Short mmCIF file of C-alpha atoms and ligand atoms in Angstrom, two decimals:
data_model
loop_
_atom_site.label_atom_id
_atom_site.label_comp_id
_atom_site.label_asym_id
_atom_site.label_seq_id
_atom_site.Cartn_x
_atom_site.Cartn_y
_atom_site.Cartn_z
CA MET T 568 -115.00 4.70 112.61
CA ILE T 569 -115.38 5.10 116.19
CA ILE T 570 -116.43 8.16 118.14
CA CYS T 571 -114.09 9.42 120.77
CA TYR T 572 -114.11 12.40 122.96
CA LEU T 573 -110.97 14.25 123.93
CA GLY T 574 -110.16 16.67 126.65
CA LEU T 575 -107.68 19.43 125.79
CA GLY T 576 -106.00 21.69 128.48
CA SER T 577 -103.43 24.61 128.16
CA ASN T 578 -101.75 26.57 131.02
CA LEU T 579 -98.59 27.77 129.40
CA GLY T 580 -97.93 30.38 126.59
CA ASP T 581 -100.65 31.58 124.46
CA ARG T 582 -103.39 29.16 125.54
CA GLN T 583 -105.79 29.98 123.08
CA GLN T 584 -103.39 29.54 120.10
CA ASN T 585 -102.06 26.30 121.62
CA ILE T 586 -105.60 24.81 121.61
CA ARG T 587 -106.20 26.01 118.13
CA LEU T 588 -103.11 24.43 116.91
CA ALA T 589 -103.86 21.22 118.78
CA LEU T 590 -107.46 20.99 117.25
CA GLN T 591 -105.89 21.59 113.69
CA HIS T 592 -103.40 18.83 114.29
CA ILE T 593 -105.99 16.46 115.72
CA GLY T 594 -108.27 17.21 112.55
CA SER T 595 -105.39 16.22 110.28
CA LEU T 596 -104.36 13.05 111.80
CA LYS T 597 -104.71 10.03 109.41
CA ASN T 598 -108.09 8.41 109.33
CA THR T 599 -109.49 10.98 111.80
CA LYS T 600 -112.10 13.57 111.63
CA LEU T 601 -112.78 16.40 113.90
CA VAL T 602 -116.46 16.52 114.38
CA ARG T 603 -117.41 19.04 117.03
CA ILE T 604 -115.85 21.24 119.81
CA SER T 605 -117.21 22.65 123.16
CA GLY T 606 -116.66 26.10 124.46
CA ILE T 607 -113.70 27.02 126.39
CA TYR T 608 -113.89 26.86 130.07
CA GLU T 609 -111.23 28.70 132.40
CA THR T 610 -110.42 26.83 135.46
CA ASP T 611 -107.84 26.45 138.27
CA PRO T 612 -104.99 24.00 137.79
CA CYS T 613 -105.85 20.76 139.40
CA ASN T 614 -103.37 19.16 141.79
CA CYS T 615 -100.59 21.28 140.17
CA PRO T 616 -97.75 22.94 142.13
CA PRO T 617 -98.64 26.21 143.88
CA GLY T 618 -98.42 29.18 141.60
CA SER T 619 -99.20 27.26 138.36
CA PRO T 620 -101.17 29.28 135.92
CA ARG T 621 -104.81 28.68 135.20
CA PHE T 622 -106.03 26.35 132.45
CA LEU T 623 -108.11 26.81 129.47
CA ASN T 624 -110.01 23.61 128.93
CA LEU T 625 -112.41 22.37 126.01
CA THR T 626 -113.59 18.98 124.97
CA ALA T 627 -113.67 17.79 121.34
CA LYS T 628 -115.56 14.92 119.36
CA ILE T 629 -113.74 13.04 116.92
CA LYS T 630 -114.05 10.09 114.61
CA THR T 631 -111.20 7.90 113.99
CA ASN T 632 -110.01 4.47 112.83
CA LEU T 633 -106.91 4.71 114.82
CA SER T 634 -106.64 2.12 117.60
CA PRO T 635 -106.77 3.52 121.23
CA LEU T 636 -103.01 3.14 121.55
CA SER T 637 -102.18 4.63 118.19
CA LEU T 638 -104.36 7.57 119.10
CA LEU T 639 -102.60 8.01 122.24
CA ASN T 640 -99.23 7.80 120.70
CA GLU T 641 -100.25 10.33 118.17
CA LEU T 642 -101.59 12.80 120.93
CA LYS T 643 -98.33 12.27 122.92
CA VAL T 644 -96.36 13.31 119.76
CA LEU T 645 -98.60 16.25 119.34
CA GLU T 646 -98.18 17.43 123.04
CA SER T 647 -94.28 17.30 122.60
CA ASP T 648 -94.50 18.99 119.02
CA LEU T 649 -96.50 21.63 120.77
CA GLY T 650 -93.77 22.21 123.32
CA ARG T 651 -94.66 20.08 126.39
CA LYS T 652 -91.34 19.49 127.88
CA ASP T 653 -91.98 18.47 131.45
CA GLU T 654 -93.55 14.91 131.19
CA ARG T 655 -94.23 14.81 135.00
CA LYS T 656 -98.03 14.56 135.95
CA ASN T 657 -99.65 17.97 136.78
CA SER T 658 -96.85 19.99 135.52
CA SER T 659 -97.76 23.20 133.50
CA ARG T 660 -97.85 22.69 129.94
CA PRO T 661 -98.75 24.45 126.62
CA ILE T 662 -101.20 21.48 125.71
CA ASP T 663 -102.49 18.56 127.61
CA LEU T 664 -104.36 15.83 125.53
CA ASP T 665 -106.57 13.23 127.19
CA ILE T 666 -108.63 10.45 125.74
CA LEU T 667 -111.96 10.48 127.65
CA PHE T 668 -114.02 8.19 125.76
CA TYR T 669 -113.21 5.67 122.88
CA GLY T 670 -116.48 4.45 121.68
CA ASN T 671 -117.91 2.07 124.46
CA LYS T 672 -114.51 0.62 125.04
CA LYS T 673 -113.13 0.07 128.50
CA ILE T 674 -109.33 -0.22 128.82
CA ASN T 675 -107.45 -0.46 132.11
CA SER T 676 -103.81 -0.80 130.91
CA PRO T 677 -100.85 0.90 132.83
CA ARG T 678 -100.50 3.19 129.91
CA LEU T 679 -104.10 3.94 129.07
CA LYS T 680 -107.32 3.88 131.01
CA ILE T 681 -110.68 4.53 129.28
CA PRO T 682 -113.07 6.09 130.13
CA HIS T 683 -110.67 8.70 131.72
CA PRO T 684 -110.33 7.68 135.25
CA ARG T 685 -110.72 11.23 136.70
CA LEU T 686 -113.23 12.44 134.52
CA LYS T 687 -116.11 12.18 136.94
CA GLU T 688 -114.40 14.46 139.34
CA ARG T 689 -113.74 17.26 136.97
CA SER T 690 -116.24 19.80 136.30
CA PHE T 691 -113.95 21.44 133.82
CA VAL T 692 -114.31 18.21 131.76
CA LEU T 693 -118.08 17.49 132.47
CA LYS T 694 -119.27 20.86 131.67
CA PRO T 695 -117.80 21.18 128.15
CA LEU T 696 -118.55 17.48 127.75
CA LYS T 697 -122.05 18.14 128.36
CA GLU T 698 -122.28 20.72 125.53
CA ILE T 699 -121.24 18.15 122.75
CA ALA T 700 -122.21 14.88 124.22
CA PRO T 701 -125.41 15.56 126.57
CA SER T 702 -126.58 11.96 126.43
CA LEU T 703 -123.23 10.69 127.68
CA ILE T 704 -123.49 13.18 130.76
CA LYS T 705 -127.13 11.85 131.35
CA SER T 706 -126.12 8.30 131.38
CA LEU T 707 -123.27 9.09 133.75
CA ALA T 708 -125.63 10.94 135.98
CA LYS T 709 -127.96 8.06 136.04
CA GLU T 710 -125.16 6.17 137.93
CA ALA T 711 -125.73 8.56 140.88
CA LYS T 712 -128.72 8.03 143.41
CA VAL T 713 -131.12 10.97 143.25
CA ILE T 714 -134.23 11.32 145.47
CA SER T 715 -136.66 14.02 144.73
CA HIS T 716 -139.62 13.11 146.96
CA ILE T 717 -139.53 14.23 150.68
CA GLU T 718 -141.09 11.14 151.94
CA ALA T 719 -138.92 8.93 149.94
CA MET T 720 -135.88 10.91 151.31
CA ARG T 721 -137.10 10.47 154.81
CA LYS T 722 -137.64 6.77 154.34
CA TYR T 723 -134.18 6.40 153.02
CA ALA T 724 -132.48 8.37 155.78
CA ALA T 725 -134.48 6.53 158.33
CA LYS T 726 -133.39 3.19 157.18
CA VAL T 727 -129.72 4.20 157.06
CA LYS T 728 -130.10 5.30 160.71
CA SER T 729 -132.06 2.14 161.96
CA SER T 730 -129.31 0.13 160.48
CA GLY T 731 -126.82 1.85 162.91
CA LYS T 732 -125.18 3.87 160.43
CA THR T 733 -124.32 7.62 160.82
CA ILE T 734 -125.31 10.27 158.24
CA GLY T 735 -123.04 13.10 157.15
CA PHE T 736 -125.25 15.79 155.52
CA VAL T 737 -123.97 18.54 153.06
CA PRO T 738 -126.81 21.16 152.22
CA THR T 739 -126.22 22.96 149.13
CA MET T 740 -127.86 25.04 146.40
CA GLY T 741 -125.92 23.07 143.66
CA TYR T 742 -123.60 23.99 140.83
CA LEU T 743 -120.99 22.26 142.99
CA HIS T 744 -117.45 23.40 143.16
CA PRO T 745 -114.42 22.05 144.83
CA GLY T 746 -115.38 23.99 148.03
CA HIS T 747 -118.50 21.94 148.38
CA LEU T 748 -116.86 18.61 147.43
CA SER T 749 -114.47 19.33 150.13
CA LEU T 750 -117.41 19.03 152.47
CA VAL T 751 -118.66 15.86 150.96
CA ARG T 752 -115.42 14.31 151.19
CA GLN T 753 -115.12 15.27 154.96
CA ALA T 754 -118.64 13.90 155.46
CA LYS T 755 -117.82 10.61 154.02
CA LYS T 756 -114.70 10.41 156.15
CA ASP T 757 -116.69 11.16 159.32
CA CYS T 758 -119.86 9.26 158.63
CA ASP T 759 -120.95 6.05 157.09
CA ILE T 760 -123.31 7.63 154.71
CA CYS T 761 -123.01 11.02 152.91
CA LEU T 762 -126.20 12.90 151.77
CA VAL T 763 -125.98 16.08 149.61
CA SER T 764 -129.00 18.26 149.25
CA ILE T 765 -129.36 20.29 146.06
CA PHE T 766 -132.07 22.96 146.44
CA VAL T 767 -132.17 26.51 145.27
CA ASN T 768 -134.08 27.87 147.97
CA PRO T 769 -136.56 30.72 146.87
CA ILE T 770 -137.20 32.14 150.39
CA GLN T 771 -133.61 32.99 151.01
CA PHE T 772 -133.49 35.13 148.00
CA GLY T 773 -134.67 38.87 148.07
CA PRO T 774 -137.03 40.13 145.25
CA GLN T 775 -134.34 41.83 143.46
CA GLU T 776 -131.74 38.94 143.77
CA ASP T 777 -130.67 36.22 141.34
CA TYR T 778 -133.01 33.25 142.25
CA LYS T 779 -134.13 32.76 138.56
CA LYS T 780 -130.71 32.91 137.06
CA TYR T 781 -128.77 31.03 139.94
CA PRO T 782 -126.82 28.47 138.16
CA ARG T 783 -128.22 25.01 138.10
CA ASP T 784 -126.98 21.52 136.65
CA LEU T 785 -128.33 18.61 138.47
CA GLU T 786 -126.61 16.11 136.01
CA VAL T 787 -123.10 17.42 136.46
CA ASP T 788 -123.76 17.91 140.03
CA SER T 789 -124.85 14.40 140.82
CA ILE T 790 -121.70 12.93 139.00
CA LEU T 791 -119.51 15.07 141.04
CA ALA T 792 -121.26 14.57 144.39
CA LYS T 793 -121.04 10.75 143.79
CA SER T 794 -117.33 10.87 142.82
CA ALA T 795 -116.57 12.77 145.91
CA GLY T 796 -118.17 10.19 148.08
CA GLY T 797 -121.85 11.38 148.31
CA ASP T 798 -124.07 8.29 148.34
CA CYS T 799 -127.42 10.08 147.63
CA VAL T 800 -128.46 13.49 146.36
CA PHE T 801 -131.67 15.02 147.79
CA TYR T 802 -133.35 17.13 145.08
CA PRO T 803 -136.53 18.49 146.32
CA GLN T 804 -138.92 20.51 144.40
CA ALA T 805 -140.04 24.03 145.74
CA LYS T 806 -143.60 23.28 145.49
CA ASP T 807 -143.23 20.15 147.70
CA MET T 808 -140.89 22.12 150.37
CA TYR T 809 -143.31 25.10 150.37
CA GLY T 810 -146.76 23.92 149.74
CA LEU T 811 -149.90 25.96 149.26
CA GLY T 812 -150.41 27.94 152.46
CA TYR T 813 -146.87 27.29 153.75
CA SER T 814 -146.62 29.63 156.90
CA THR T 815 -143.84 28.54 159.20
CA TYR T 816 -140.42 29.89 159.42
CA VAL T 817 -137.33 29.80 161.79
CA ASN T 818 -135.66 33.06 162.74
CA VAL T 819 -132.61 33.33 164.69
CA GLU T 820 -132.39 36.87 166.26
CA LYS T 821 -129.54 39.21 166.94
CA LYS T 822 -126.69 37.42 165.09
CA THR T 823 -128.73 37.94 161.75
CA ASP T 824 -129.03 41.79 162.57
CA TYR T 825 -125.40 42.38 161.09
CA LEU T 826 -123.33 41.82 157.97
CA CYS T 827 -125.24 39.94 155.34
CA GLY T 828 -128.15 40.02 157.58
CA ALA T 829 -128.36 43.65 157.31
CA SER T 830 -127.87 43.87 153.72
CA ARG T 831 -130.17 41.01 152.75
CA PRO T 832 -133.47 41.44 154.92
CA GLY T 833 -135.13 38.11 155.22
CA HIS T 834 -132.28 36.07 153.91
CA PHE T 835 -131.26 34.18 157.11
CA ARG T 836 -134.95 33.58 157.93
CA GLY T 837 -135.02 31.73 154.49
CA VAL T 838 -131.69 29.80 155.21
CA THR T 839 -132.58 28.65 158.90
CA THR T 840 -136.13 27.50 157.73
CA VAL T 841 -134.82 25.41 154.84
CA VAL T 842 -131.91 24.07 156.78
CA ALA T 843 -134.35 23.27 159.76
CA LYS T 844 -136.82 21.40 157.28
CA LEU T 845 -133.85 19.60 155.83
CA PHE T 846 -132.46 18.41 159.11
CA ASN T 847 -135.89 17.29 160.07
CA ILE T 848 -136.29 15.23 156.80
CA ILE T 849 -132.80 13.73 157.10
CA GLN T 850 -131.97 13.71 160.68
CA PRO T 851 -128.22 13.82 160.10
CA ASP T 852 -125.59 13.11 162.73
CA ILE T 853 -123.24 15.90 161.42
CA ALA T 854 -124.03 18.71 159.01
CA TYR T 855 -121.24 20.53 157.08
CA PHE T 856 -120.92 24.22 156.15
CA GLY T 857 -118.06 26.24 154.63
CA GLN T 858 -116.31 29.01 156.40
CA LYS T 859 -116.90 31.41 153.44
CA ASP T 860 -120.47 31.77 154.82
CA PHE T 861 -119.23 32.45 158.26
CA GLN T 862 -122.32 34.09 159.45
CA GLN T 863 -124.51 31.51 158.10
CA ALA T 864 -122.57 28.69 159.92
CA LEU T 865 -122.80 30.78 163.22
CA VAL T 866 -126.55 31.39 162.75
CA ILE T 867 -127.15 27.69 161.91
CA LYS T 868 -125.07 26.70 165.11
CA LYS T 869 -127.23 28.83 167.25
CA MET T 870 -130.57 27.51 165.84
CA VAL T 871 -129.18 24.07 166.47
CA LYS T 872 -128.38 24.96 169.90
CA ASP T 873 -131.56 26.93 170.83
CA LEU T 874 -133.93 24.40 169.30
CA ASN T 875 -132.16 21.34 170.71
CA MET T 876 -131.66 19.83 167.43
CA PRO T 877 -129.65 16.57 167.95
CA LEU T 878 -126.76 16.91 165.41
CA LYS T 879 -123.32 18.47 165.16
CA ILE T 880 -122.31 21.36 162.89
CA LYS T 881 -118.96 21.15 161.30
CA VAL T 882 -117.36 24.14 159.66
CA MET T 883 -114.77 23.56 157.05
CA PRO T 884 -112.04 25.92 155.80
CA ILE T 885 -112.74 28.24 152.81
CA VAL T 886 -111.41 26.71 149.49
CA ARG T 887 -109.73 29.22 147.29
CA ASP T 888 -108.57 29.27 143.69
CA SER T 889 -104.82 29.43 143.32
CA ASP T 890 -104.93 33.21 142.95
CA GLY T 891 -106.94 33.54 146.28
CA LEU T 892 -110.51 34.04 145.08
CA ALA T 893 -112.78 32.16 147.34
CA LEU T 894 -114.67 29.48 145.40
CA SER T 895 -118.61 30.40 144.91
CA SER T 896 -121.06 29.09 142.36
CA ARG T 897 -121.83 32.84 141.77
CA ASN T 898 -118.19 33.10 140.24
CA VAL T 899 -119.51 31.94 136.94
CA TYR T 900 -121.25 35.22 136.48
CA LEU T 901 -117.96 37.28 136.33
CA SER T 902 -116.68 38.59 133.36
CA ALA T 903 -112.71 38.17 132.96
CA GLN T 904 -112.24 41.61 134.20
CA GLU T 905 -114.58 41.38 136.96
CA ARG T 906 -112.88 38.08 138.01
CA SER T 907 -109.53 39.94 137.96
CA ASP T 908 -110.89 42.69 140.10
CA ALA T 909 -112.46 40.39 142.42
CA LEU T 910 -109.00 39.17 143.57
CA VAL T 911 -108.98 42.33 145.64
CA LEU T 912 -111.23 40.70 148.18
CA SER T 913 -108.66 38.15 149.44
CA ARG T 914 -105.81 40.73 148.93
CA SER T 915 -107.59 43.30 150.94
CA LEU T 916 -108.45 40.74 153.75
CA GLN T 917 -104.60 39.82 153.73
CA LYS T 918 -103.62 43.39 153.90
CA ALA T 919 -105.81 43.88 156.92
CA LYS T 920 -104.24 40.82 158.65
CA GLU T 921 -100.70 42.58 157.79
CA ILE T 922 -101.75 45.90 159.27
CA ILE T 923 -103.06 44.24 162.47
CA PHE T 924 -99.79 42.17 162.85
CA GLY T 925 -97.99 45.51 162.20
CA GLY T 926 -99.60 46.80 165.47
CA GLU T 927 -102.52 48.68 164.23
CA ARG T 928 -105.61 47.94 166.49
CA LYS T 929 -108.16 50.57 165.33
CA ALA T 930 -110.93 48.83 163.31
CA GLY T 931 -111.82 52.15 161.66
CA LYS T 932 -108.20 52.41 160.32
CA ILE T 933 -108.10 48.96 159.23
CA ILE T 934 -111.36 49.16 157.30
CA ALA T 935 -110.28 52.32 155.71
CA ALA T 936 -107.25 50.79 154.22
CA MET T 937 -109.36 47.84 152.95
CA ARG T 938 -111.92 49.96 151.53
CA ASN T 939 -109.30 52.33 149.76
CA GLU T 940 -107.74 49.16 148.18
CA ILE T 941 -111.22 47.59 146.98
CA SER T 942 -112.37 51.15 145.75
CA ARG T 943 -109.40 51.25 143.22
CA LYS T 944 -111.15 48.43 141.28
CA LYS T 945 -113.39 49.77 138.63
CA SER T 946 -116.00 47.24 138.50
CA ALA T 947 -116.20 46.87 142.52
CA ARG T 948 -118.96 48.42 144.61
CA ILE T 949 -118.73 47.77 148.34
CA ASP T 950 -121.84 46.50 150.18
CA TYR T 951 -120.05 46.21 153.55
CA THR T 952 -116.62 45.83 155.31
CA ALA T 953 -116.68 44.87 158.85
CA ILE T 954 -114.44 43.90 161.67
CA ALA T 955 -116.83 42.10 164.13
CA ASP T 956 -116.82 39.78 167.22
CA VAL T 957 -116.58 36.08 166.19
CA GLU T 958 -119.50 35.08 168.30
CA THR T 959 -122.14 37.98 168.42
CA LEU T 960 -120.94 39.48 165.23
CA GLU T 961 -121.34 42.84 166.66
CA PRO T 962 -118.78 45.42 165.17
CA LEU T 963 -115.62 45.86 167.00
CA GLU T 964 -113.89 49.20 167.67
CA TYR T 965 -110.54 47.71 168.45
CA VAL T 966 -109.08 44.31 167.49
CA LYS T 967 -107.92 42.98 170.88
CA GLN T 968 -108.83 39.51 170.61
CA LYS T 969 -110.04 37.03 167.85
CA ALA T 970 -111.94 38.94 165.29
CA LEU T 971 -113.92 38.25 161.94
CA ILE T 972 -112.79 40.46 159.09
CA ALA T 973 -115.67 40.09 156.49
CA LEU T 974 -116.84 41.93 153.39
CA ALA T 975 -119.37 41.80 150.72
CA VAL T 976 -118.57 43.61 147.35
CA TYR T 977 -120.52 43.75 144.12
CA PHE T 978 -118.48 43.27 140.86
CA GLY T 979 -120.70 44.29 138.28
CA LYS T 980 -124.08 42.80 139.34
CA THR T 981 -122.39 39.90 141.20
CA ARG T 982 -122.31 40.09 144.87
CA LEU T 983 -119.21 38.14 146.43
CA ILE T 984 -118.39 37.67 150.12
CA ASP T 985 -115.22 36.54 151.77
CA ASN T 986 -113.75 36.69 155.27
CA ILE T 987 -110.84 35.77 157.53
CA ILE T 988 -110.45 35.13 161.19
CA VAL T 989 -107.43 37.15 162.98
CA GLY T 990 -105.93 36.85 166.36
O1 PAF N 1373 -125.13 27.82 151.66
C1 PAF N 1373 -125.93 27.46 150.79
O2 PAF N 1373 -125.61 27.10 149.83
C2 PAF N 1373 -127.42 27.70 151.40
O3 PAF N 1373 -127.66 28.98 152.10
C3 PAF N 1373 -127.86 26.44 152.20
C4 PAF N 1373 -127.22 26.43 153.47
C5 PAF N 1373 -127.90 25.23 151.24
C6 PAF N 1373 -129.40 26.82 152.29
O4 PAF N 1373 -130.19 26.86 151.13
#
């Protein structure tokens, strides 16, 4: 019998029940045995029309004597039996069944491609697959270039630059989501080589913060980074970045007095220190940051300007789930209830925008409306809500020109941030 891995997804009707039924049917296919299933992962629809419901995904290991095409045919029949009517790619569906792997076989026919061609782009496939086939994920991860030693990274980057090529650099703390991957894609578009760093930087976390439990998955991250266009992942160790007796820090003043700087003392000192070190090691031409961390991007731009660092900073738009939640590695901490409550972040920002377009200019009134909306959510505890100047980050009394509306809110123990620019 051949070992196969299947991907199952559902975003219409009773999604759990659809998956249960599909698994039952798969287990009862002739000459086929269901061996193992992963946990269920809820994710945003991928390339589906706007407003499509979220998916439940899982992977299954089966053993079968069916040929790849017979298995595909059986799965198609099952999809249609379970109510899939719309055959168009990416349409909403009670059940979607994909063959991810069929033994070691490689197939590239118009009807069937194995291994599944988009497997490596999708964390909602890679993560459940890792649960039931860790060695498969390990071997996929080995295809990506990962450098852990600082000197080796420096040499690699210097060689790229001396060959006349440009480097686009995406610094991250890993647990990559489509927001990070949008930066990787942009870097690869703009530059010859794209480098991605993955380093959970201990010195930007406060003593009571989530450094230890911050989610980490180098294998899945390196597969995702490579499939988005990353040429190399830099994965330094904390003991090498901050050796014994380490004592040099970069501190940007003023802009760090407000917003996250006020509620997370020392945070930006940790960020600018590590980013300056990474810039020194890699010497990128362009570095990419997301607008979700608006203050971080502004502080880094200021550091680059003040310290005459020879690179450009590019800030890319916030990537959101289809229901408005800004993507963050920390979203994995949220319970279903907290995630649903957290939708109030983008809703309250939109509300603030509407109030401003409706003619209200007093920051106090706009903030009060936002806080009112947020406080109605049981799991929400506001850290700050602010309307600020987009350059200095000083609080504004009136919204007369371009302004930043930013907030940080705890949902249970998870602190999320979001923002928009108005005007
Ligand atoms: O935004 C982040 O993930 C981090 O703050 C950064 C810029 C990678 C520095 O550790």
